[in-house]
Coordinates of C-alpha atoms in Angstrom, one line a residue:
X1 CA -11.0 23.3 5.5
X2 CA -9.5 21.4 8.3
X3 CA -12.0 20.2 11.0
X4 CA -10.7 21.6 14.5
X5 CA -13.6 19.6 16.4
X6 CA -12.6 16.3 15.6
X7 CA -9.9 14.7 17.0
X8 CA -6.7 13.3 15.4
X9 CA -4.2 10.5 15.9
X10 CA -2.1 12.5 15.7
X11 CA -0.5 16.1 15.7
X12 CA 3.0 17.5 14.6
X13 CA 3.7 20.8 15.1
X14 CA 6.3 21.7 12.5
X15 CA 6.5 22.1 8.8
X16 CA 10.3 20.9 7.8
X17 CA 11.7 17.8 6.9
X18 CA 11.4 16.0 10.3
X19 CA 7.5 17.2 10.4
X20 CA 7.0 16.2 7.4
X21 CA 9.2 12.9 7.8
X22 CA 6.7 12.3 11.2
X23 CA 3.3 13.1 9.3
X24 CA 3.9 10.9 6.6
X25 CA 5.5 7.6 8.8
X26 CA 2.1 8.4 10.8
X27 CA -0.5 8.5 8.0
X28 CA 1.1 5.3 6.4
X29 CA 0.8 3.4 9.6
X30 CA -3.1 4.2 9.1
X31 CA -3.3 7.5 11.9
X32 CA -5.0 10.4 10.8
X33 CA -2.9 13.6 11.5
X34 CA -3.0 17.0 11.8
X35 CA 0.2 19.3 10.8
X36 CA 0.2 22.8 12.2
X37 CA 2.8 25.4 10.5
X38 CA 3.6 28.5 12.2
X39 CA 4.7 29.8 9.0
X40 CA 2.8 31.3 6.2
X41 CA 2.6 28.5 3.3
X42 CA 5.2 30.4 1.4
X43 CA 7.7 30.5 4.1
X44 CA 6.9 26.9 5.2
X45 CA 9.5 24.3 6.2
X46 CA 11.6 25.9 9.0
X47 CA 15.5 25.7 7.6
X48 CA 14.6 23.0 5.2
X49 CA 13.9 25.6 2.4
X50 CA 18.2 26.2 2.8
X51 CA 19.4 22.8 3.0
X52 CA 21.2 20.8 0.1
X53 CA 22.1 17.0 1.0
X54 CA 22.1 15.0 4.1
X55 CA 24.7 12.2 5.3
X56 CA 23.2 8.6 5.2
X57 CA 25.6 5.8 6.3
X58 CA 25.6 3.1 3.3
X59 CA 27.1 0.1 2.5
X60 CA 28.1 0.3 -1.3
X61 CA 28.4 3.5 -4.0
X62 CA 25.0 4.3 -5.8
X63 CA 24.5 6.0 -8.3
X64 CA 25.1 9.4 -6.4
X65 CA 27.4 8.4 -4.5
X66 CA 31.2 7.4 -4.7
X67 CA 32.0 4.8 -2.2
X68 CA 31.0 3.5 0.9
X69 CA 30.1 4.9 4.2
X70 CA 30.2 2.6 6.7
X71 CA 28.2 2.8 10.3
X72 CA 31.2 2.6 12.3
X73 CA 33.1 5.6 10.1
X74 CA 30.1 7.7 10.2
X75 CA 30.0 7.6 14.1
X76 CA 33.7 8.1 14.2
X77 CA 33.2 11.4 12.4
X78 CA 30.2 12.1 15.0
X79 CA 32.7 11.7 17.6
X80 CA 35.5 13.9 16.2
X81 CA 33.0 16.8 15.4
X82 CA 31.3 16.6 18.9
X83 CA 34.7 15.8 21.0
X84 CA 32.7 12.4 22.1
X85 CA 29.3 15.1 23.5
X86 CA 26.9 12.6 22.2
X87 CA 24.1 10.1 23.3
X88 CA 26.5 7.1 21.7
X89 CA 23.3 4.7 22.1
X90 CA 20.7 7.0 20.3
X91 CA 23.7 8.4 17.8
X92 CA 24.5 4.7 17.4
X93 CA 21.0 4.1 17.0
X94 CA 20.1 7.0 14.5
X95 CA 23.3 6.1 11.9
X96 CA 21.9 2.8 11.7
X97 CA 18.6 3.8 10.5
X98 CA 20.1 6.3 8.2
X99 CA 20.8 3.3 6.0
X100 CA 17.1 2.6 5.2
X101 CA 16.5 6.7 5.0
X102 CA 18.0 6.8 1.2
X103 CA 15.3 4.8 -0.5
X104 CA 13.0 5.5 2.0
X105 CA 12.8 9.4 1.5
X106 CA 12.8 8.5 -2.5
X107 CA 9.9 6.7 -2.0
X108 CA 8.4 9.9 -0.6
X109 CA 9.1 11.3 -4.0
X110 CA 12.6 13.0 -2.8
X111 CA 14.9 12.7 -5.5
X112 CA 18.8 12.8 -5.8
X113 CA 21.7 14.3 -7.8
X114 CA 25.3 13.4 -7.5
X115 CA 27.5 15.7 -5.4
X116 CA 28.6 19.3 -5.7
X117 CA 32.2 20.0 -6.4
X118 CA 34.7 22.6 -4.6
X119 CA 35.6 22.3 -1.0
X120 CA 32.6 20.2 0.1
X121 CA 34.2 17.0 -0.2
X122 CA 31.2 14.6 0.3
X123 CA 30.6 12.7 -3.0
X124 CA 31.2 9.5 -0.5
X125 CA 29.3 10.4 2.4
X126 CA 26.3 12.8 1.6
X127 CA 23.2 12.5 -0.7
X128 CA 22.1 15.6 -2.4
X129 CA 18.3 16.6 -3.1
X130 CA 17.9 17.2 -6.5
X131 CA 16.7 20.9 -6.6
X132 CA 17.7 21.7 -2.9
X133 CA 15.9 21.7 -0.1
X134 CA 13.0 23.5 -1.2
X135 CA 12.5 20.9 -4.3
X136 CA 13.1 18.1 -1.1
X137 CA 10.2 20.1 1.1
X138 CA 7.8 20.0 -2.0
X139 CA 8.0 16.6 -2.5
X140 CA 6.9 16.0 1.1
X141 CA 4.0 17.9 1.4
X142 CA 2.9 16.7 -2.1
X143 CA 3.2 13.3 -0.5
X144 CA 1.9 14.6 3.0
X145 CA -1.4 15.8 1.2
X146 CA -1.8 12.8 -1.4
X147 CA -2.4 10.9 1.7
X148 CA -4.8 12.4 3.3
X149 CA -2.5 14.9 5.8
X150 CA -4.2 17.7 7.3
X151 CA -2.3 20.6 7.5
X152 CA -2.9 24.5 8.7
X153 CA -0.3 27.4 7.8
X154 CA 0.3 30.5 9.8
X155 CA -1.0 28.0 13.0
X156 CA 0.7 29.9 15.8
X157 CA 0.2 27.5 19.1
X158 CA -0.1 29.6 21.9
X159 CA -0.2 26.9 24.3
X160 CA -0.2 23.0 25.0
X161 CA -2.7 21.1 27.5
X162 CA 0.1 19.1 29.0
X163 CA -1.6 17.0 32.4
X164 CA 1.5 15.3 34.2
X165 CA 3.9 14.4 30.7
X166 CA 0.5 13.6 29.1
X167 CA -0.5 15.7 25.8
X168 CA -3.9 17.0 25.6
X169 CA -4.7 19.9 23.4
X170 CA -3.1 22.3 21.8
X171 CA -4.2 25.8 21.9
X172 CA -3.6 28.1 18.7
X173 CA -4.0 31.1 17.2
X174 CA -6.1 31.0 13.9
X175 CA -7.2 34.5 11.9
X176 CA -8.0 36.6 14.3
X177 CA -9.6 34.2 17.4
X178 CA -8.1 31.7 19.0
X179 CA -8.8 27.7 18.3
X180 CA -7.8 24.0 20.0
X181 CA -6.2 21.0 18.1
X182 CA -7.1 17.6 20.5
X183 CA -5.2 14.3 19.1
X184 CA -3.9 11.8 20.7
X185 CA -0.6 11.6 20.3
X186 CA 2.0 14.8 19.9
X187 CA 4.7 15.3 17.4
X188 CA 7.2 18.0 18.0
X189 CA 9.0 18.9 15.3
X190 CA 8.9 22.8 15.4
X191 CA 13.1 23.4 15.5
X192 CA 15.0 25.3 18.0
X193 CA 15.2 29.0 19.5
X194 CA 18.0 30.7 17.1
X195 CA 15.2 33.3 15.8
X196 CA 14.6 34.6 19.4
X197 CA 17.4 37.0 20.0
X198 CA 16.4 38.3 23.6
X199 CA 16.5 34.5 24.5
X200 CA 20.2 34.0 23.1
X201 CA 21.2 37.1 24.7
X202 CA 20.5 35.0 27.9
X203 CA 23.5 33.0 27.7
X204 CA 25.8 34.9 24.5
X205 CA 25.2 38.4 26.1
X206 CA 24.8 41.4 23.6
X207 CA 26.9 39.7 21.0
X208 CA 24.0 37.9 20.0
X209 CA 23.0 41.3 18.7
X210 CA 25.5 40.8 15.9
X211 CA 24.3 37.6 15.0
X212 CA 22.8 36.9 11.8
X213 CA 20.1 33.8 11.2
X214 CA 20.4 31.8 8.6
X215 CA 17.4 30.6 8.5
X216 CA 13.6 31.3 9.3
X217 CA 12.3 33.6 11.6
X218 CA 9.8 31.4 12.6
X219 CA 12.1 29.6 14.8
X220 CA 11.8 31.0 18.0
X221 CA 11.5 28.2 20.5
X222 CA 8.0 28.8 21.8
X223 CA 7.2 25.0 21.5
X224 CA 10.4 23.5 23.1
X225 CA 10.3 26.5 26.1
X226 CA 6.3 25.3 26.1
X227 CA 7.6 21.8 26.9
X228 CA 10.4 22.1 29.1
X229 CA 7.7 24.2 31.7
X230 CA 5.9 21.4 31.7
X231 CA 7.7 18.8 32.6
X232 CA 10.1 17.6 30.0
X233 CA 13.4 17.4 30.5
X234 CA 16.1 19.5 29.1
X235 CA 19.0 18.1 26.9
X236 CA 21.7 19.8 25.2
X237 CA 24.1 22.9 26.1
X238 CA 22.4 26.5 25.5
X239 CA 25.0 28.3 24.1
X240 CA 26.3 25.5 21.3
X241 CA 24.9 25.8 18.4
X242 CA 24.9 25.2 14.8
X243 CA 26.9 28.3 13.8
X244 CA 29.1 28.7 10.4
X245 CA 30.4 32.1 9.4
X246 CA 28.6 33.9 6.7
X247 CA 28.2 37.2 5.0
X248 CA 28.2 39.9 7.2
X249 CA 26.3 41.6 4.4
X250 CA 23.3 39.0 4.6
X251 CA 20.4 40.0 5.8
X252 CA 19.6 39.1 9.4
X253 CA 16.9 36.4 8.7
X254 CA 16.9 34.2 5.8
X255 CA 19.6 34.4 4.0
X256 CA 20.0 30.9 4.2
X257 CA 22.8 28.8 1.6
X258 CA 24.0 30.9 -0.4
X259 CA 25.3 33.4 2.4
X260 CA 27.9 31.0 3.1
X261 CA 31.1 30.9 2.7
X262 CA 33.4 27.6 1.7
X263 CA 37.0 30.1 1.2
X264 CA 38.0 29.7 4.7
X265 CA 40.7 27.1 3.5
X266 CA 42.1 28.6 0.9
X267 CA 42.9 31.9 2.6
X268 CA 43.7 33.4 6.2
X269 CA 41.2 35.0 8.5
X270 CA 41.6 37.7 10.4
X271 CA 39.7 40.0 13.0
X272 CA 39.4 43.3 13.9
X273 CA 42.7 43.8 14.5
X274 CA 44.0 42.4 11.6
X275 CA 44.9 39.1 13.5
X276 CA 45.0 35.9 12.8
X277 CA 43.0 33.7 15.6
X278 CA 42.5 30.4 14.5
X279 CA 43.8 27.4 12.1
X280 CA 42.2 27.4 8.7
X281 CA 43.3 24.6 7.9
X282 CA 42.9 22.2 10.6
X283 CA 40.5 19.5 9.0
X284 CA 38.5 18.7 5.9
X285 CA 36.1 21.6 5.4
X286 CA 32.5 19.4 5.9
X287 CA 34.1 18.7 9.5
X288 CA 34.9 22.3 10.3
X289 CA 33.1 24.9 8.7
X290 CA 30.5 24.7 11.3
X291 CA 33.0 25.7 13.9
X292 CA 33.6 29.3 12.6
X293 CA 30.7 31.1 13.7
X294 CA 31.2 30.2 17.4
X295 CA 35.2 31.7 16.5
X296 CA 33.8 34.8 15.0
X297 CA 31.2 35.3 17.6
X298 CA 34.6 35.5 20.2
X299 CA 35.6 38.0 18.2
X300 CA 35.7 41.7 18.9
X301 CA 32.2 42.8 17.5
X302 CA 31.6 39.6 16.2
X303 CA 33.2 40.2 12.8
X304 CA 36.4 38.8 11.1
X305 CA 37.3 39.0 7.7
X306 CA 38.5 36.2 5.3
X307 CA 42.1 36.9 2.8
X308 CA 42.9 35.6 -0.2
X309 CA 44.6 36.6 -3.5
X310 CA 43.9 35.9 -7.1
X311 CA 44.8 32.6 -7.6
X312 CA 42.4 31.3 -5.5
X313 CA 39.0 33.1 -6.7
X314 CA 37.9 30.1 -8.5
X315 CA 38.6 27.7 -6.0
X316 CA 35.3 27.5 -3.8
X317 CA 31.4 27.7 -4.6
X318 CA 30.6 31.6 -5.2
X319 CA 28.2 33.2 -3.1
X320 CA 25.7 35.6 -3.3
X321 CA 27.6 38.2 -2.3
X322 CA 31.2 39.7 -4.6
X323 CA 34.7 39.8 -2.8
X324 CA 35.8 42.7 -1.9
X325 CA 39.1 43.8 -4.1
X326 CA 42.4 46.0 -4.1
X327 CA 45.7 46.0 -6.3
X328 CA 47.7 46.1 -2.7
X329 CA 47.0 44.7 1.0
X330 CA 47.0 47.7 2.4
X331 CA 44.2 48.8 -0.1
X332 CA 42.4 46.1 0.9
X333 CA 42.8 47.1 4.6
X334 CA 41.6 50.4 4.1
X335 CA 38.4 49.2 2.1
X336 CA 38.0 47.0 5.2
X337 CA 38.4 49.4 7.2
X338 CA 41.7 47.7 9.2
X339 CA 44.6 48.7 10.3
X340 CA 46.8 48.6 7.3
X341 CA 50.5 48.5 8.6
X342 CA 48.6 45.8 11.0
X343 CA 47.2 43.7 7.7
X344 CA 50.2 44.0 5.7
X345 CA 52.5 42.7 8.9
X346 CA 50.1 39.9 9.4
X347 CA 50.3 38.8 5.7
X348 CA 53.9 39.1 5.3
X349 CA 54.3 36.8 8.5
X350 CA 52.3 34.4 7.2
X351 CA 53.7 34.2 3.9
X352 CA 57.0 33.6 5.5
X353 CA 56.0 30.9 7.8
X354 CA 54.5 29.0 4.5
X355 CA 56.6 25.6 3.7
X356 CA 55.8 24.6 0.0
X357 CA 54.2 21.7 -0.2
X358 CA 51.7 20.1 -2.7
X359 CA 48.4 21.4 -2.7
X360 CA 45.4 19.0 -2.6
X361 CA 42.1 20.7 -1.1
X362 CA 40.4 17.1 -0.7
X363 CA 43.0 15.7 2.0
X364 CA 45.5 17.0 4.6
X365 CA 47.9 18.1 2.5
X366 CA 51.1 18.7 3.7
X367 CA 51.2 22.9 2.7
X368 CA 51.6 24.2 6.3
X369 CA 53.4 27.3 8.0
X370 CA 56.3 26.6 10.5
X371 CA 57.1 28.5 13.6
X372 CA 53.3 30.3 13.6
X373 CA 51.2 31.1 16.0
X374 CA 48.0 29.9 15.5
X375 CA 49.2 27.7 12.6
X376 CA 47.8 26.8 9.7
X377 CA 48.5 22.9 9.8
X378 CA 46.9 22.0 5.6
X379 CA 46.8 24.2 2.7
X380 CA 48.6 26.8 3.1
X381 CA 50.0 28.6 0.5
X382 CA 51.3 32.3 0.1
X383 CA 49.2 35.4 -0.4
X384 CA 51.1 37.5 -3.0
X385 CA 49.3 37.6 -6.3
X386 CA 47.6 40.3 -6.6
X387 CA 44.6 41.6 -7.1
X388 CA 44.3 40.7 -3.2
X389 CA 40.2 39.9 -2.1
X390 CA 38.0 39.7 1.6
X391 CA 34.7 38.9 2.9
X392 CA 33.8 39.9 5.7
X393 CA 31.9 37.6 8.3
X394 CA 29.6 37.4 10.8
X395 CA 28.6 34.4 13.3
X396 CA 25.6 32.6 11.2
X397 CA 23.6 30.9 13.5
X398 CA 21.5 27.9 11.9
X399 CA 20.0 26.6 14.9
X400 CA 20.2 25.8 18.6
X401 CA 21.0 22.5 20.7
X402 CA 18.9 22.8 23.6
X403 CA 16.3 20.4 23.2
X404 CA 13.7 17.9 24.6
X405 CA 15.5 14.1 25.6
X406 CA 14.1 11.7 24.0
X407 CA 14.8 7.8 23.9
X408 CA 14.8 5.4 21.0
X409 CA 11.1 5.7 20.4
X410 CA 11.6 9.5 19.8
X411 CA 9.8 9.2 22.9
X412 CA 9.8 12.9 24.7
X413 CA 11.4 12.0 28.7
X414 CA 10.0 13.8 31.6
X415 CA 12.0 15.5 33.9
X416 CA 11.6 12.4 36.7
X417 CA 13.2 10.2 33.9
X418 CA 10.0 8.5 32.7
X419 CA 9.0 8.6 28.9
X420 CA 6.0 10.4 28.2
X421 CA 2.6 8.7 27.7
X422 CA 2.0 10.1 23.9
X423 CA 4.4 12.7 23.2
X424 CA 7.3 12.5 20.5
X425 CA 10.2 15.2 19.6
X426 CA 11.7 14.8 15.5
X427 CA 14.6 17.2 14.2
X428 CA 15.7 20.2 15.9
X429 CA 14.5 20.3 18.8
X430 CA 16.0 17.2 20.1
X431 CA 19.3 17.3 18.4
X432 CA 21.1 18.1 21.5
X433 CA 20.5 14.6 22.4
X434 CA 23.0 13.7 19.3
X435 CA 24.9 17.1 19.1
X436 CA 26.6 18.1 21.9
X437 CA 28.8 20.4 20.4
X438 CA 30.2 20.4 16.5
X439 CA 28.7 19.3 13.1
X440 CA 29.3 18.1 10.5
X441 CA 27.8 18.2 7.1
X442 CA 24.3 17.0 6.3
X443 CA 23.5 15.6 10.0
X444 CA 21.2 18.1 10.7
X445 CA 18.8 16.0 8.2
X446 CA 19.9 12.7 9.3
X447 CA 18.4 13.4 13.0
X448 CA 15.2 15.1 11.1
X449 CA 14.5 12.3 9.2
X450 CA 15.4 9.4 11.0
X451 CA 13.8 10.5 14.5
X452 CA 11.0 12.0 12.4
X453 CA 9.9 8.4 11.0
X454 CA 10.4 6.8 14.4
X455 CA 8.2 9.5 16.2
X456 CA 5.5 9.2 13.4
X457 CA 5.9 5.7 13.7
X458 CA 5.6 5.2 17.4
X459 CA 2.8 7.8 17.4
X460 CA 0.7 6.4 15.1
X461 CA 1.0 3.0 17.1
X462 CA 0.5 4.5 20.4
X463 CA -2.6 6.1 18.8
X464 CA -4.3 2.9 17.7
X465 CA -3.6 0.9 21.2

C-alpha cells in the first residue's frame, strides 16, 4: 500500500518510458517518489507498450548496430524531418545526451537486438529493445520497484495545486473517493492529447472523426490542459502531430505497431477518387512514413488506399491485417469500392511514366516516373503482374505536439518566461519543444528518455536543496 499522507520528493505522473526514465534518475539520486498511472496496470505505459527501437547518436558500431551516428548527422536529419521547426539549443542539447542513453537504459535492465530488416533502414542509426516495447517497459518498472519506487495504477489526477508556477498537490481519484499526492517536486510525463477526439476536432474539424489512435486511450491531455491553465506556457503547433497511415481496419484505440504499414514505397497510393496525391517515393522510408497520415487526413474522408502487384508482397514487414486481392485492376477497384475506369487510367499512367532504373529500396535509387504529376522521384517500378493487392488507410495518429516549454533542466517555463520553482515535463508532452513538425524514426524515445533522466535528475536535486 502506498502512503498518501506522507510526502514525497518527488512525483511523476505518467507510466511510459519517460516516467519511468524520470522515477528511476530520481530514486538513484537518493529522492523518494511517487509514480501515479492513469492506466489500469495491464494497460500501463502510455504508447511505450507499441514502440520497437529508439535513435541514439553514437560514435562507433556496437554490437547492434552497423556504423556510426554522429551528433551533427543526427541533427541534420532532425532538421530535414522538421523543415528547421526545432528548439536547435535543446535538440542540440538532447542528441548529445542520447549518446550516454544506450548503456544507460541497459543498465536499467533494457536490453537490445540488432535491427529489423525490410524498409526500415536503421541498422546504423536506431537501437532496438529486445522484445519490443512492452519487454523495454517491464524492465523499467522491475527496476522502478527494486528501488524502492512507489507507484499507483488507475490514479486518475483530477487536479494539480499549482500557487503561481509552484507545484503543490495533486488531487486524484482513487476507488471510489477522491485522494491528494503532496511532493515536492513535479514530474510530468503523462503524453499528449491524441486520445481526446472532441479536443482534436478543435483545430482538424470533423475529420478527426475518422482518425484512428494508435495508441492508448489514456492519453487524453488532462495533465498538459491542467498545466497550461495554470500558468505554463504553451509550445508546439496543435494540429502537427505524430501521424503515419495505418489500417483503416484497425481498431480505433490501440492497435498500436503492427497496424502499420511500411508498403508505401513499393507501390502507388491513391484516394477516393482513384488519384494519385503525393510522392511515394520522395525519401528513405524512416524519414517519411510519418508524413502520411497528415496526407491521408487531407483526403476526402480521410481514407486512401495503397497499390501494388505481386512482385512486391514480400518486400515490406507484414501486418496484422491481409492485402486485399484481384486477378485485374479493375477487380481490385471494385472490391475497393473505386471508380474502376478511374483506377485502371491512373495505373496505366503511371506505368507509362516509369523510367527503368535499378532498384535498391535502401537509397535513392534512380527508378522514377518522367513527365508525372505528383511524381514518384525513387522506386518506382511498374504495376502489371498480376494478382494486383490494396490496403486501405486511415490517418494514425500516435500522439500530439502541443506541449509544456521546458529548458535544459526539463524545467517546465511559465507563461512570463520564468522557469518553474519545482516542476519538470519528460516525453510527450514537451516534444513540441524538439518537434515542430515531422519525425523520424525512434525520436519519440530519444526526447522520453533523455528529458526523462534530466527532469528526474533536476528533481531529485531540487528536492534535497
Amino acid at each position: 500500500m502506498v502512503d498518501l499522507n506522507r510526502k514525497f520528493d518527488v512525483l511523476v505522473i505518467g507510466g511510459g518510458n519517460a516516467a519511468l526514465c524520470a522515477a528511476i534518475s530520481a530514486r538513484r539520486a537518493g529522492a523518494s517518489v511517487l509514480v501515479l498511472e492513469g492506466a489500469p496496470k495491464f494497460y500501463r505505459g502510455g504508447n511505450t507498450r507499441h514502440t520497437r527501437n529508439m535513435r541514439c547518436a553514437h560514435d562507433a558500431a556496437t554490437g547492434i548496430l552497423t556504423g556510426p551516428y554522429p551528433e551533427q548527422e543526427f541533427f541534420e536529419d532532425l532538421l530535414l524531418v522538421t523543415e528547421g521547426q526545432t528548439d536547435e539549443e535543446l535538440a542540440r542539447y538532447m542528441i548529445s545526451e542520447s549518446k550516454d542513453i544506450l548503456n544507460w537504459i541497459v543498465e536499467q535492465g533494457v536490453r537490445w537486438q540488432p535491427s529489423l530488416g525490410g524498409t526500415l533502414s536503421l541498422g546504423r542509426t536506431n537501437s532496438f529493445f529486445l522484445g519490443g516495447g512492452r519487454a523495454m517497459l517491464n524492465a523499467l518498472y522491475l527496476t522502478a520497484e527494486r528501488l524502492g519506487v512507489d507507484i499507483l495504477y488507475d490514479a486518475e489526477v483530477l487536479d494539480l495545486e499549482i500557487d503561481n508556477g509552484m507545484f503543490l498537490s495533486a488531487a486524484l481519484r482513487q476507488g471510489d473517493g477522491r485522494a491528494h499526492a503532496k511532493a515536492s517536486t513535479l514530474v510530468a510525463a503523462a503524453g499528449g492529447f491524441e486520445a481526446n477526439i472532441e479536443w482534436l476536432k478543435q483545430y482538424w474539424g470533423e475529420a478527426a472523426d475518422n482518425f484512428l489512435i494508435r495508441g492508448t486511450p489514456y492519453n487524453r491531455g488532462s495533465i498538459l490542459k491542467m498545466l497550461l491553465g495554470k500558468g505554463v506556457q504553451e509550445v508546439g503547433d496543435p494540429t502537427q502531430c505524430h501521424a503515419v497511415a495505418i489500417d483503416a481496419r484497425a481498431p480505433k484505440f490501440d492497435g498500436g505497431i503492427i497496424t502499420r504499414h511500411d508498403s508505401v514505397v513499393f507501390g502507388i497510393v491513391v484516394n477516393k477518387n482513384a488519384a494519385r496525391f503525393y510522392d511515394e517515393g520522395e525519401d528513405i522510408w524512416p524519414k517519411r512514413y510519418a508524413i502520411w497520415g497528415r496526407l491521408v487526413a487531407a483526403q476526402p474522408d480521410q481514407i486512401a488506399y495503397i497499390i501494388f502487384d505481386s512482385t512486391v508482397v514480400t518486400s515490406f514487414m507484414p501486418t496484422l491485417f491481409p492485402p486485399i486481392g484481384a486477378g485485374s485492376v479493375a477487380e481490385l477497384a471494385q472490391k475497393l469500392e473505386l471508380d474502376p475506369a478511374a483506377l485502371e487510367q491512373t495505373v496505366t499512367d503511371f506505368n507509362a511514366a516509369v523510367r527503368p532504373g535499378t532498384f535498391d529500396h535502401t537509397i535513392l535509387d534512380d527508378c522514377r516516373t518522367e513527365g508525372l504529376t505528383p511524381p514518384k522521384t525513387h522506386w518506382a517500378r511498374k504495376i502489371e503482374t498480376p494478382p494486383y493487392y490494396a490496403y486501405p488507410v486511415r490517418p494514425g495518429i500516435t500522439f500530439t505536439y502541443l506541449g509544456t516549454r521546458v529548458n535544459k533542466e526539463a524545467r517546465m517555463l511559465m507563461k512570463d518566461g520564468k522557469p518553474s520553482p519545482n516542476m519538470f515535463a519528460a516525453g510527450e508532452i514537451m516534444a513540441g519543444n524538439v518537434l515542430g513538425k515531422g519525425y523520424a524514426a525512434g525520436i519519440g524515445m530519444t526526447i522520453g528518455s533523455v528529458f526523462g533522466r534530466i527532469a528526474g535528475r533536476e528533481a531529485a536535486q531540487h528536492a534535497r536543496n
